[in-house]
PDB file of C-alpha atoms in Angstrom:
ATOM      1  CA  MET A   6      41.459  26.740  39.327  1.00  0.00           C
ATOM      2  CA  ARG A   7      43.866  29.639  38.708  1.00  0.00           C
ATOM      3  CA  GLY A   8      45.592  30.892  35.600  1.00  0.00           C
ATOM      4  CA  LEU A   9      49.361  31.317  35.831  1.00  0.00           C
ATOM      5  CA  THR A  10      51.572  34.402  35.872  1.00  0.00           C
ATOM      6  CA  GLY A  11      49.490  37.282  37.127  1.00  0.00           C
ATOM      7  CA  ALA A  12      46.070  35.783  36.534  1.00  0.00           C
ATOM      8  CA  GLY A  13      43.595  36.489  39.304  1.00  0.00           C
ATOM      9  CA  PRO A  14      41.433  33.881  41.014  1.00  0.00           C
ATOM     10  CA  LEU A  15      38.714  32.201  39.000  1.00  0.00           C
ATOM     11  CA  ARG A  16      35.268  33.606  39.546  1.00  0.00           C
ATOM     12  CA  SER A  17      32.066  34.029  37.534  1.00  0.00           C
ATOM     13  CA  PRO A  18      30.669  37.197  35.878  1.00  0.00           C
ATOM     14  CA  GLY A  19      30.807  40.468  37.763  1.00  0.00           C
ATOM     15  CA  GLY A  20      28.157  42.511  39.483  1.00  0.00           C
ATOM     16  CA  THR A  21      25.504  41.434  41.925  1.00  0.00           C
ATOM     17  CA  ALA A  22      23.460  39.722  39.221  1.00  0.00           C
ATOM     18  CA  ARG A  23      25.776  36.747  38.758  1.00  0.00           C
ATOM     19  CA  SER A  24      26.148  36.273  42.526  1.00  0.00           C
ATOM     20  CA  ARG A  25      22.503  35.274  42.605  1.00  0.00           C
ATOM     21  CA  GLY A  26      22.937  32.400  40.177  1.00  0.00           C
ATOM     22  CA  SER A  27      26.529  31.137  40.305  1.00  0.00           C
ATOM     23  CA  ARG A  28      30.091  32.021  41.248  1.00  0.00           C
ATOM     24  CA  ARG A  29      31.072  35.699  41.300  1.00  0.00           C
ATOM     25  CA  ALA A  30      33.944  37.236  39.403  1.00  0.00           C
ATOM     26  CA  VAL A  31      35.949  39.588  41.572  1.00  0.00           C
ATOM     27  CA  SER A  32      38.853  41.730  40.403  1.00  0.00           C
ATOM     28  CA  THR A  33      40.197  45.215  41.104  1.00  0.00           C
ATOM     29  CA  ALA A  34      40.045  48.361  38.750  1.00  0.00           C
ATOM     30  CA  THR A  35      41.860  50.068  35.958  1.00  0.00           C
ATOM     31  CA  ALA A  36      40.804  53.494  34.805  1.00  0.00           C
ATOM     32  CA  GLY A  37      40.137  52.548  31.209  1.00  0.00           C
ATOM     33  CA  PHE A  38      37.904  49.596  32.125  1.00  0.00           C
ATOM     34  CA  ALA A  39      36.004  51.605  34.727  1.00  0.00           C
ATOM     35  CA  ALA A  40      35.080  54.223  32.130  1.00  0.00           C
ATOM     36  CA  LEU A  41      33.815  51.494  29.828  1.00  0.00           C
ATOM     37  CA  ALA A  42      31.750  49.923  32.622  1.00  0.00           C
ATOM     38  CA  LEU A  43      30.033  53.242  33.418  1.00  0.00           C
ATOM     39  CA  ALA A  44      29.050  53.647  29.771  1.00  0.00           C
ATOM     40  CA  LEU A  45      27.211  50.336  29.921  1.00  0.00           C
ATOM     41  CA  SER A  46      24.663  51.506  32.494  1.00  0.00           C
ATOM     42  CA  ALA A  47      22.424  53.027  29.799  1.00  0.00           C
ATOM     43  CA  CYS A  48      22.502  49.974  27.516  1.00  0.00           C
ATOM     44  CA  SER A  49      19.603  47.586  27.218  1.00  0.00           C
ATOM     45  CA  THR A  50      21.323  44.671  25.506  1.00  0.00           C
ATOM     46  CA  GLY A  51      25.004  44.047  24.750  1.00  0.00           C
ATOM     47  CA  GLY A  52      26.454  46.358  22.136  1.00  0.00           C
ATOM     48  CA  THR A  53      27.908  46.320  18.685  1.00  0.00           C
ATOM     49  CA  GLY A  54      31.276  44.865  19.535  1.00  0.00           C
ATOM     50  CA  THR A  55      33.035  42.006  17.790  1.00  0.00           C
ATOM     51  CA  ARG A  56      31.806  38.419  17.802  1.00  0.00           C
ATOM     52  CA  ASP A  57      33.508  35.606  15.944  1.00  0.00           C
ATOM     53  CA  GLU A  58      31.714  32.284  16.207  1.00  0.00           C
ATOM     54  CA  GLY A  59      33.877  30.626  13.571  1.00  0.00           C
ATOM     55  CA  PRO A  60      37.487  29.510  13.513  1.00  0.00           C
ATOM     56  CA  ALA A  61      40.334  31.960  13.827  1.00  0.00           C
ATOM     57  CA  HIS A  62      41.867  33.016  10.523  1.00  0.00           C
ATOM     58  CA  ALA A  63      45.140  34.366  11.880  1.00  0.00           C
ATOM     59  CA  SER A  64      48.252  32.312  12.529  1.00  0.00           C
ATOM     60  CA  GLY A  65      48.508  30.455  15.829  1.00  0.00           C
ATOM     61  CA  LEU A  66      49.822  32.046  18.973  1.00  0.00           C
ATOM     62  CA  THR A  67      52.786  30.833  20.939  1.00  0.00           C
ATOM     63  CA  GLY A  68      51.705  29.781  24.422  1.00  0.00           C
ATOM     64  CA  ALA A  69      52.985  27.595  27.234  1.00  0.00           C
ATOM     65  CA  ALA A  70      53.599  24.212  25.632  1.00  0.00           C
ATOM     66  CA  ALA A  71      52.564  20.995  27.278  1.00  0.00           C
ATOM     67  CA  SER A  72      55.444  18.898  28.533  1.00  0.00           C
ATOM     68  CA  PRO A  73      56.185  15.900  26.267  1.00  0.00           C
ATOM     69  CA  SER A  74      55.671  13.655  29.286  1.00  0.00           C
ATOM     70  CA  MET A  75      52.123  14.902  29.870  1.00  0.00           C
ATOM     71  CA  SER A  76      49.326  12.550  28.903  1.00  0.00           C
ATOM     72  CA  ALA A  77      46.656  13.565  26.401  1.00  0.00           C
ATOM     73  CA  GLY A  78      43.920  15.596  28.001  1.00  0.00           C
ATOM     74  CA  THR A  79      46.130  17.089  30.711  1.00  0.00           C
ATOM     75  CA  PRO A  80      45.653  20.871  30.626  1.00  0.00           C
ATOM     76  CA  ALA A  81      48.736  22.907  29.783  1.00  0.00           C
ATOM     77  CA  ARG A  82      48.785  25.984  32.018  1.00  0.00           C
ATOM     78  CA  VAL A  83      49.191  29.158  30.012  1.00  0.00           C
ATOM     79  CA  ASN A  84      50.246  32.726  30.591  1.00  0.00           C
ATOM     80  CA  ALA A  85      46.754  34.119  29.903  1.00  0.00           C
ATOM     81  CA  VAL A  86      47.810  37.765  29.825  1.00  0.00           C
ATOM     82  CA  ARG A  87      50.558  37.102  27.304  1.00  0.00           C
ATOM     83  CA  LEU A  88      48.219  34.969  25.187  1.00  0.00           C
ATOM     84  CA  VAL A  89      45.667  37.788  24.968  1.00  0.00           C
ATOM     85  CA  GLN A  90      48.241  40.513  24.387  1.00  0.00           C
ATOM     86  CA  GLU A  91      49.912  38.598  21.526  1.00  0.00           C
ATOM     87  CA  ASP A  92      46.632  37.605  19.864  1.00  0.00           C
ATOM     88  CA  PRO A  93      46.045  39.626  16.651  1.00  0.00           C
ATOM     89  CA  LEU A  94      42.310  38.874  16.909  1.00  0.00           C
ATOM     90  CA  VAL A  95      41.922  40.647  20.266  1.00  0.00           C
ATOM     91  CA  SER A  96      40.927  44.300  19.893  1.00  0.00           C
ATOM     92  CA  MET A  97      43.430  47.025  20.668  1.00  0.00           C
ATOM     93  CA  ALA A  98      40.995  48.496  23.206  1.00  0.00           C
ATOM     94  CA  VAL A  99      41.059  45.299  25.276  1.00  0.00           C
ATOM     95  CA  LYS A 100      44.840  44.990  25.003  1.00  0.00           C
ATOM     96  CA  ARG A 101      45.401  48.636  25.899  1.00  0.00           C
ATOM     97  CA  ASP A 102      43.340  48.430  29.083  1.00  0.00           C
ATOM     98  CA  LEU A 103      44.598  45.030  30.213  1.00  0.00           C
ATOM     99  CA  ARG A 104      46.787  46.236  33.055  1.00  0.00           C
ATOM    100  CA  PRO A 105      47.414  44.989  36.607  1.00  0.00           C
ATOM    101  CA  CYS A 106      44.763  45.969  39.131  1.00  0.00           C
ATOM    102  CA  ASN A 107      46.816  45.315  42.262  1.00  0.00           C
ATOM    103  CA  GLY A 108      50.510  44.615  42.112  1.00  0.00           C
ATOM    104  CA  ASP A 109      50.868  41.875  39.486  1.00  0.00           C
ATOM    105  CA  GLU A 110      47.233  40.714  39.591  1.00  0.00           C
ATOM    106  CA  TYR A 111      45.527  41.054  36.234  1.00  0.00           C
ATOM    107  CA  PRO A 112      41.726  41.094  35.795  1.00  0.00           C
ATOM    108  CA  VAL A 113      41.500  37.785  33.929  1.00  0.00           C
ATOM    109  CA  ASP A 114      39.694  34.544  34.700  1.00  0.00           C
ATOM    110  CA  VAL A 115      41.084  31.362  33.154  1.00  0.00           C
ATOM    111  CA  SER A 116      39.493  27.924  32.928  1.00  0.00           C
ATOM    112  CA  TYR A 117      40.483  24.685  31.224  1.00  0.00           C
ATOM    113  CA  GLY A 118      38.243  21.964  29.825  1.00  0.00           C
ATOM    114  CA  GLU A 119      37.230  19.908  26.821  1.00  0.00           C
ATOM    115  CA  LEU A 120      35.273  21.943  24.288  1.00  0.00           C
ATOM    116  CA  THR A 121      36.689  21.155  20.851  1.00  0.00           C
ATOM    117  CA  GLY A 122      37.763  17.519  21.167  1.00  0.00           C
ATOM    118  CA  GLY A 123      41.475  18.329  20.992  1.00  0.00           C
ATOM    119  CA  THR A 124      44.285  16.285  22.497  1.00  0.00           C
ATOM    120  CA  VAL A 125      44.634  18.691  25.431  1.00  0.00           C
ATOM    121  CA  ASP A 126      42.053  20.808  27.202  1.00  0.00           C
ATOM    122  CA  ASP A 127      40.958  24.082  25.664  1.00  0.00           C
ATOM    123  CA  VAL A 128      41.513  27.402  27.414  1.00  0.00           C
ATOM    124  CA  VAL A 129      38.736  29.900  28.153  1.00  0.00           C
ATOM    125  CA  ILE A 130      39.878  33.404  29.085  1.00  0.00           C
ATOM    126  CA  ASN A 131      37.633  36.209  30.323  1.00  0.00           C
ATOM    127  CA  VAL A 132      39.028  39.740  30.533  1.00  0.00           C
ATOM    128  CA  LEU A 133      37.239  41.847  33.167  1.00  0.00           C
ATOM    129  CA  THR A 134      37.198  45.374  34.494  1.00  0.00           C
ATOM    130  CA  CYS A 135      38.794  45.760  37.884  1.00  0.00           C
ATOM    131  CA  GLY A 136      36.398  47.716  40.076  1.00  0.00           C
ATOM    132  CA  ASP A 137      33.067  46.575  38.636  1.00  0.00           C
ATOM    133  CA  THR A 138      34.166  43.131  37.347  1.00  0.00           C
ATOM    134  CA  VAL A 139      32.431  43.696  34.019  1.00  0.00           C
ATOM    135  CA  GLY A 140      33.454  41.200  31.334  1.00  0.00           C
ATOM    136  CA  VAL A 141      34.788  43.053  28.290  1.00  0.00           C
ATOM    137  CA  GLY A 142      36.046  40.097  26.263  1.00  0.00           C
ATOM    138  CA  SER A 143      35.773  36.305  26.233  1.00  0.00           C
ATOM    139  CA  TYR A 144      38.047  34.010  24.211  1.00  0.00           C
ATOM    140  CA  VAL A 145      38.547  30.291  23.591  1.00  0.00           C
ATOM    141  CA  TYR A 146      41.940  28.913  22.588  1.00  0.00           C
ATOM    142  CA  ARG A 147      42.492  25.478  21.073  1.00  0.00           C
ATOM    143  CA  ARG A 148      45.876  23.753  21.068  1.00  0.00           C
ATOM    144  CA  GLU A 149      46.955  22.939  17.521  1.00  0.00           C
ATOM    145  CA  GLY A 150      50.414  22.065  16.249  1.00  0.00           C
ATOM    146  CA  GLY A 151      52.216  23.303  19.356  1.00  0.00           C
ATOM    147  CA  ARG A 152      50.385  26.642  19.344  1.00  0.00           C
ATOM    148  CA  TYR A 153      47.176  28.055  20.730  1.00  0.00           C
ATOM    149  CA  GLU A 154      44.632  29.113  18.100  1.00  0.00           C
ATOM    150  CA  ASN A 155      41.866  31.615  18.867  1.00  0.00           C
ATOM    151  CA  VAL A 156      38.685  29.754  17.860  1.00  0.00           C
ATOM    152  CA  PHE A 157      36.098  31.967  19.568  1.00  0.00           C
ATOM    153  CA  ARG A 158      35.952  35.598  20.610  1.00  0.00           C
ATOM    154  CA  ILE A 159      33.239  37.970  21.737  1.00  0.00           C
ATOM    155  CA  GLU A 160      33.891  41.558  22.763  1.00  0.00           C
ATOM    156  CA  GLU A 161      30.415  42.869  23.532  1.00  0.00           C
ATOM    157  CA  PRO A 162      30.460  43.999  27.184  1.00  0.00           C
ATOM    158  CA  PRO A 163      29.222  42.882  29.580  1.00  0.00           C
ATOM    159  CA  VAL A 164      30.013  39.264  28.679  1.00  0.00           C
ATOM    160  CA  TYR A 165      31.339  36.139  30.394  1.00  0.00           C
ATOM    161  CA  ALA A 166      32.083  32.639  29.023  1.00  0.00           C
ATOM    162  CA  GLU A 167      32.148  29.351  30.916  1.00  0.00           C
ATOM    163  CA  ILE A 168      32.500  25.639  30.214  1.00  0.00           C
ATOM    164  CA  ASP A 169      29.286  23.757  30.876  1.00  0.00           C
ATOM    165  CA  ARG A 170      29.393  19.977  30.376  1.00  0.00           C
ATOM    166  CA  GLY A 171      31.291  20.209  27.112  1.00  0.00           C
ATOM    167  CA  ASP A 172      29.434  23.262  25.801  1.00  0.00           C
ATOM    168  CA  LEU A 173      30.494  26.901  25.847  1.00  0.00           C
ATOM    169  CA  LEU A 174      28.074  28.970  27.933  1.00  0.00           C
ATOM    170  CA  VAL A 175      28.109  32.718  27.207  1.00  0.00           C
ATOM    171  CA  THR A 176      26.232  35.134  29.467  1.00  0.00           C
ATOM    172  CA  LYS A 177      25.515  38.749  28.576  1.00  0.00           C
ATOM    173  CA  GLN A 178      23.946  40.914  31.250  1.00  0.00           C
ATOM    174  CA  VAL A 179      21.138  43.243  30.171  1.00  0.00           C
ATOM    175  CA  TYR A 180      20.563  46.768  31.443  1.00  0.00           C
ATOM    176  CA  ASP A 181      17.434  48.887  31.374  1.00  0.00           C
ATOM    177  CA  ALA A 182      17.803  52.656  31.204  1.00  0.00           C
ATOM    178  CA  GLY A 183      18.996  53.902  34.568  1.00  0.00           C
ATOM    179  CA  ASP A 184      20.397  50.572  35.807  1.00  0.00           C
ATOM    180  CA  PRO A 185      23.748  50.914  37.575  1.00  0.00           C
ATOM    181  CA  VAL A 186      26.582  48.740  36.285  1.00  0.00           C
ATOM    182  CA  THR A 187      26.417  46.588  39.415  1.00  0.00           C
ATOM    183  CA  ASP A 188      22.677  45.922  39.116  1.00  0.00           C
ATOM    184  CA  PRO A 189      21.512  44.736  35.664  1.00  0.00           C
ATOM    185  CA  SER A 190      17.877  43.925  34.960  1.00  0.00           C
ATOM    186  CA  GLY A 191      18.514  40.486  33.491  1.00  0.00           C
ATOM    187  CA  GLU A 192      20.746  38.329  31.351  1.00  0.00           C
ATOM    188  CA  ASP A 193      20.844  36.635  27.957  1.00  0.00           C
ATOM    189  CA  VAL A 194      22.442  33.181  27.904  1.00  0.00           C
ATOM    190  CA  ILE A 195      23.648  31.372  24.778  1.00  0.00           C
ATOM    191  CA  THR A 196      25.156  27.888  24.585  1.00  0.00           C
ATOM    192  CA  TYR A 197      27.608  27.060  21.799  1.00  0.00           C
ATOM    193  CA  ARG A 198      28.788  23.629  20.662  1.00  0.00           C
ATOM    194  CA  TRP A 199      31.888  22.816  18.672  1.00  0.00           C
ATOM    195  CA  THR A 200      30.881  21.426  15.263  1.00  0.00           C
ATOM    196  CA  THR A 201      33.639  20.289  12.882  1.00  0.00           C
ATOM    197  CA  ASP A 202      35.771  23.437  13.010  1.00  0.00           C
ATOM    198  CA  ARG A 203      33.737  26.163  14.706  1.00  0.00           C
ATOM    199  CA  PHE A 204      31.354  26.980  17.546  1.00  0.00           C
ATOM    200  CA  VAL A 205      27.692  27.018  16.590  1.00  0.00           C
ATOM    201  CA  ALA A 206      24.944  28.566  18.737  1.00  0.00           C
ATOM    202  CA  ARG A 207      22.585  25.848  20.005  1.00  0.00           C
ATOM    203  CA  HIS A 208      20.308  27.349  22.650  1.00  0.00           C
ATOM    204  CA  HIS A 209      19.340  30.816  23.826  1.00  0.00           C
ATOM    205  CA  TRP A 210      17.302  32.014  26.789  1.00  0.00           C
ATOM    206  CA  HIS A 211      16.695  35.153  28.809  1.00  0.00           C
ATOM    207  CA  ASN A 212      16.415  35.593  32.577  1.00  0.00           C
ATOM    208  CA  ASP A 213      14.800  38.637  34.194  1.00  0.00           C
ATOM    209  CA  TYR A 214      15.933  39.532  37.693  1.00  0.00           C
ATOM    210  CA  GLY A 215      13.056  40.308  40.052  1.00  0.00           C
ATOM    211  CA  THR A 216      13.029  43.489  42.108  1.00  0.00           C
ATOM    212  CA  THR A 217      13.533  41.582  45.346  1.00  0.00           C
ATOM    213  CA  ALA A 218      16.451  39.598  43.958  1.00  0.00           C
ATOM    214  CA  ARG A 219      18.056  42.851  42.810  1.00  0.00           C
ATOM    215  CA  GLY A 220      17.921  44.269  46.325  1.00  0.00           C
ATOM    216  CA  GLY A 221      14.764  46.351  45.952  1.00  0.00           C
ATOM    217  CA  GLU A 222      11.763  46.331  48.226  1.00  0.00           C
ATOM    218  CA  PRO A 223       8.885  43.997  47.299  1.00  0.00           C
ATOM    219  CA  ALA A 224       5.691  45.699  46.222  1.00  0.00           C
ATOM    220  CA  PRO A 225       3.067  45.890  48.992  1.00  0.00           C
ATOM    221  CA  VAL A 226       0.158  43.490  48.801  1.00  0.00           C
ATOM    222  CA  PRO A 227      -3.040  45.411  47.874  1.00  0.00           C
ATOM    223  CA  GLU A 228      -5.559  45.607  50.674  1.00  0.00           C
ATOM    224  CA  SER A 229      -8.790  43.738  50.107  1.00  0.00           C
ATOM    225  CA  ASN A 230     -12.011  45.731  50.183  1.00  0.00           C
TER     226      ASN A 230
END
């Protein structure tokens, strides 16, 4: 599925790590995002960016309205770039660096699905770097009163959010010292479920990537005496 108006094709989190477990997010680079991605190579877990697991407290955002003739549950396609740029809850750093990578192709992935029990599908938007496809921000928008409300945001690169059987699945890749941006050592995965008026963390697990899976050579088998 594709987002409208300049949104790139839908893919999963960037780097070689995600290609081993699911779809791969592919975009092309902007200078500001590339600098941020390089700074991540020395991190061991996430960062100290912004996470908001509760409801948005700002006024709703004007998005692409569903046609009156559309039945309940039919996703209303949105201009994802405009939605992010007009959202007061999105950091200025993300907005500033959200620029086309190639022509009018923006480094955003957009997916639609039922997460909050609304009358139309919710919108999940991931903002990525271009060259390294590192997720720098993930957001969930819920349709309320003719507007899209930001009900979830996390800006702790590298991060990627997906819809998984009605739950929100957030993946954060983990780097050991010396890991290149394209080759993390593992990932932390958290599932969130909508409860009353906010997303609540339900499950958490960690996956380590083996040396062979990361493209390294397997250790030799010790010779028996």
